[in-house]
Short mmCIF file of C-alpha atoms in Angstrom, two decimals:
data_model
loop_
_atom_site.label_atom_id
_atom_site.label_comp_id
_atom_site.label_asym_id
_atom_site.label_seq_id
_atom_site.Cartn_x
_atom_site.Cartn_y
_atom_site.Cartn_z
CA MET A 1 -1.93 22.21 43.60
CA THR A 2 0.76 20.70 45.66
CA SER A 3 -0.83 18.14 48.10
CA LYS A 4 1.63 18.73 50.99
CA ASN A 5 1.40 22.57 50.73
CA THR A 6 -2.37 22.48 50.39
CA SER A 7 -2.69 20.15 53.47
CA THR A 8 -0.59 22.52 55.52
CA ARG A 9 -2.55 25.55 54.37
CA LEU A 10 -5.83 23.76 55.20
CA LEU A 11 -4.69 22.93 58.67
CA LEU A 12 -3.42 26.42 59.30
CA ALA A 13 -6.76 27.82 58.22
CA LEU A 14 -8.61 25.37 60.54
CA TRP A 15 -6.30 26.26 63.43
CA ASP A 16 -6.77 29.95 62.81
CA LEU A 17 -10.53 29.59 62.85
CA GLY A 18 -10.35 27.96 66.31
CA GLY A 19 -10.63 24.33 65.13
CA THR A 20 -8.81 22.96 68.26
CA GLN A 21 -11.56 24.37 70.48
CA GLN A 22 -14.72 24.01 68.42
CA GLU A 23 -16.07 22.58 65.18
CA VAL A 24 -15.66 24.95 62.24
CA LYS A 25 -18.48 25.00 59.74
CA LYS A 26 -17.66 23.60 56.34
CA GLY A 27 -18.49 26.79 54.43
CA GLN A 28 -16.38 28.86 56.80
CA LEU A 29 -13.26 26.82 56.12
CA THR A 30 -13.77 26.25 52.37
CA LYS A 31 -14.25 30.05 51.96
CA ARG A 32 -10.63 30.48 53.22
CA ILE A 33 -8.89 27.72 51.11
CA VAL A 34 -10.85 27.25 47.92
CA SER A 35 -9.90 29.88 45.26
CA LYS A 36 -12.22 31.01 42.47
CA SER A 37 -10.52 28.67 39.96
CA GLN A 38 -11.09 25.66 42.17
CA LYS A 39 -13.97 23.52 43.52
CA VAL A 40 -14.54 22.09 46.97
CA ALA A 41 -14.35 18.58 45.42
CA ASP A 42 -10.75 19.25 44.48
CA TYR A 43 -9.97 19.06 48.17
CA GLN A 44 -11.87 15.85 48.92
CA GLY A 45 -8.85 13.62 48.71
CA ILE A 46 -6.82 15.94 51.07
CA PHE A 47 -9.65 15.98 53.67
CA GLU A 48 -9.84 12.18 53.59
CA GLU A 49 -6.06 11.81 53.96
CA LEU A 50 -5.90 14.22 56.94
CA GLN A 51 -8.75 12.40 58.51
CA LYS A 52 -7.01 9.08 57.95
CA GLN A 53 -3.86 10.47 59.61
CA GLY A 54 -5.89 11.55 62.60
CA ALA A 55 -5.11 15.24 62.09
CA ILE A 56 -8.71 16.37 61.63
CA ALA A 57 -12.20 15.10 62.54
CA ILE A 58 -15.02 15.40 59.98
CA SER A 59 -18.71 15.59 60.77
CA LYS A 60 -21.81 16.37 58.56
CA LYS A 61 -21.54 20.03 59.65
CA GLY A 62 -17.90 20.83 59.76
CA TYR A 63 -14.31 20.07 60.68
CA SER A 64 -12.20 20.18 63.82
CA LEU A 65 -8.39 19.97 64.36
CA THR A 66 -7.17 17.39 66.79
CA SER A 67 -5.02 19.13 69.32
CA GLY A 68 -2.35 16.40 69.40
CA LYS A 69 -1.85 14.88 65.93
CA GLY A 70 -3.37 17.83 64.10
CA LEU A 71 -1.00 20.39 65.53
CA GLU A 72 1.95 17.93 65.09
CA VAL A 73 1.19 17.59 61.40
CA LEU A 74 0.60 21.37 61.03
CA GLY A 75 3.87 22.17 62.77
CA GLU A 76 5.82 19.61 60.59
CA GLY A 77 4.29 21.16 57.46
CA LEU A 78 5.14 24.78 58.44
CA ARG A 79 8.66 23.82 59.26
CA SER A 80 9.24 21.91 56.03
CA SER A 81 11.80 23.48 53.64
CA ASP A 82 9.36 22.67 50.85
CA PHE A 83 6.41 24.69 52.27
CA LYS A 84 5.42 27.79 50.45
CA PHE A 85 2.28 29.76 49.63
CA GLU A 86 1.37 29.25 45.98
CA GLY A 87 0.29 32.05 43.60
CA THR A 88 1.37 35.69 43.49
CA ILE A 89 -0.90 36.98 46.37
CA VAL A 90 -0.99 35.63 49.92
CA GLY A 91 -4.21 36.24 51.79
CA THR A 92 -4.06 38.46 54.84
CA TRP A 93 -5.56 35.72 56.96
CA ALA A 94 -2.67 33.38 56.04
CA ALA A 95 0.05 35.92 56.78
CA ASN A 96 -1.57 36.87 60.22
CA ALA A 97 -2.18 33.20 61.12
CA LEU A 98 1.39 32.30 60.29
CA ALA A 99 2.70 35.16 62.43
CA ARG A 100 0.53 34.09 65.35
CA TRP A 101 1.56 30.53 65.08
CA ILE A 102 5.24 31.59 65.18
CA SER A 103 4.66 33.71 68.20
CA GLN A 104 2.38 31.37 70.25
CA ILE A 105 2.37 27.78 69.24
CA ASP A 106 5.53 26.65 67.39
CA VAL A 107 7.76 26.31 70.48
CA ALA A 108 5.18 24.18 72.26
CA VAL A 109 4.64 21.90 69.24
CA ALA A 110 8.32 21.40 68.62
CA GLY A 111 8.61 19.81 72.09
CA ALA A 112 5.35 17.78 71.91
CA ASP A 113 7.12 14.51 71.24
CA VAL A 114 9.11 14.63 74.55
CA LEU A 115 8.00 11.95 77.01
CA VAL A 116 7.90 12.87 80.75
CA ASN A 117 6.72 10.26 83.17
CA GLY A 118 5.29 8.32 80.18
CA VAL A 119 3.01 11.15 79.10
CA LYS A 120 3.62 12.72 75.67
CA GLY A 121 4.45 16.37 76.10
CA ALA A 122 3.96 16.28 79.90
CA ILE A 123 4.86 19.45 81.83
CA ALA A 124 7.62 18.75 84.28
CA SER A 125 8.08 22.06 86.13
CA TYR A 126 6.42 25.25 87.26
CA ASP A 127 8.41 27.40 84.81
CA GLU A 128 7.29 25.19 81.90
CA PHE A 129 3.66 25.24 83.12
CA LYS A 130 3.83 29.03 83.47
CA SER A 131 5.03 29.38 79.84
CA VAL A 132 2.35 26.94 78.48
CA ALA A 133 -0.45 28.42 80.52
CA LEU A 134 0.22 31.92 79.24
CA GLU A 135 0.41 30.64 75.70
CA VAL A 136 -2.98 28.95 76.07
CA TYR A 137 -4.32 32.09 77.87
CA ASP A 138 -3.22 34.40 75.03
CA LYS A 139 -4.58 32.03 72.33
CA LEU A 140 -8.01 31.81 74.00
CA ASN A 141 -8.14 35.50 74.71
CA TYR A 142 -7.33 36.35 71.13
CA GLU A 143 -9.62 33.72 69.39
CA TYR A 144 -12.68 34.22 71.60
CA ASN A 145 -12.42 37.91 72.60
CA PHE A 146 -12.57 37.22 76.28
CA ASN A 147 -11.44 40.82 77.08
CA ASN A 148 -8.65 39.63 79.27
CA LEU A 149 -10.91 37.54 81.53
CA VAL A 150 -10.30 33.91 80.40
CA PRO A 151 -12.32 31.12 82.03
CA ILE A 152 -10.07 28.86 84.06
CA TYR A 153 -11.83 25.72 82.81
CA ARG A 154 -10.87 26.70 79.29
CA ILE A 155 -7.17 26.97 80.24
CA ARG A 156 -7.25 23.59 82.08
CA ARG A 157 -8.78 21.88 79.04
CA GLY A 158 -6.39 23.69 76.67
CA ILE A 159 -3.47 22.17 78.58
CA GLY A 160 -5.14 18.78 78.85
CA ASP A 161 -3.51 15.78 80.37
CA ARG A 162 -0.03 17.33 80.07
CA VAL A 163 -0.37 18.11 83.80
CA SER A 164 -2.31 16.52 86.65
CA ARG A 165 -5.32 18.35 88.19
CA THR A 166 -3.50 18.89 91.45
CA GLU A 167 -0.44 20.35 89.72
CA PHE A 168 -2.64 22.56 87.58
CA ASN A 169 -4.35 23.94 90.70
CA ASP A 170 -1.07 24.39 92.63
CA TRP A 171 0.83 26.06 89.84
CA LEU A 172 -2.02 28.30 88.75
CA LEU A 173 -2.34 29.55 92.34
CA GLU A 174 1.44 30.01 92.38
CA MET A 175 1.11 32.20 89.24
CA GLN A 176 -1.36 34.32 91.18
CA ALA A 177 1.00 34.55 94.09
CA ASP A 178 3.70 35.72 91.69
CA ASP A 179 1.39 38.46 90.38
CA ILE A 180 1.31 36.93 86.90
CA LEU A 181 -2.45 36.10 86.89
CA GLN A 182 -5.33 37.26 89.05
CA LEU A 183 -7.93 34.56 89.72
CA GLN A 184 -11.46 36.03 90.02
CA GLY A 185 -14.78 34.76 91.37
CA GLY A 186 -18.15 34.56 89.67
CA THR A 187 -19.40 31.47 87.87
CA VAL A 188 -19.33 29.98 84.31
CA GLU A 189 -21.72 31.24 81.70
CA ASP A 190 -24.21 28.37 81.96
CA ASN A 191 -23.47 27.04 85.46
CA ALA A 192 -22.49 23.74 84.06
CA SER A 193 -21.19 21.42 86.75
CA ASP A 194 -18.35 20.09 84.68
CA LYS A 195 -17.01 23.62 83.95
CA ILE A 196 -17.29 24.61 87.58
CA GLU A 197 -15.39 21.43 88.52
CA ASP A 198 -12.67 22.42 86.05
CA SER A 199 -12.36 25.83 87.68
CA ILE A 200 -10.51 26.25 91.02
CA THR A 201 -11.89 26.35 94.56
CA THR A 202 -9.83 27.40 97.50
CA GLU A 203 -10.60 27.13 101.16
CA LEU A 204 -9.83 30.86 101.65
CA ASN A 205 -11.41 32.47 98.63
CA GLY A 206 -13.90 29.93 97.44
CA LEU A 207 -14.70 29.35 93.72
CA ARG A 208 -12.54 31.04 91.15
CA CYS A 209 -13.68 30.80 87.57
CA TYR A 210 -11.80 33.45 85.69
CA SER A 211 -8.13 34.53 85.21
CA LYS A 212 -6.81 37.92 84.29
CA ARG A 213 -3.28 38.37 83.13
CA LEU A 214 -1.36 41.02 85.10
CA LYS A 215 2.12 40.88 83.42
CA PRO A 216 2.75 41.14 79.71
#
């Protein structure tokens, strides 16, 4: 078991299970990565090393992938010329996860080290924001089955501090004006004040909590 390859496969599994958005239960992750000839204890050192690097967080119940360092380490591992899936059979989950990573995430991670206005990976233009926002939208829609109605607060939090709150509001409204997204009313599932605050309120249309993609 090659440590580097195993670490990358572990991070890919955690990412595919939604580990950047929520904690993944220990049994759910180990079911993906531990083969019949192995034991969970065989991975203990790898988990500890990834935690030491700041790539993952470990609790009593499960694991989560840090959106910054974790994605950076995963991206580096997948792009490494030494990376390969070991054994004669590659699980369907691994092939699908790798295809989804290539289509949605890899471009964004490749540019994550660029500093703009002192912020790592900061978004500097509307066109860049549009690309990143749609990547985050598609990722959330796929992982959480939002049925093409993705909460705005989830998009804002997915992009994080790469853009200011004002720019996020302005550029998301610009995407609506360009008929890329349609912002819809309603309220968040539990009426949480922080989620409502992370939605968008306009003087003309009031509170907008959900977004629907209009263009492919």
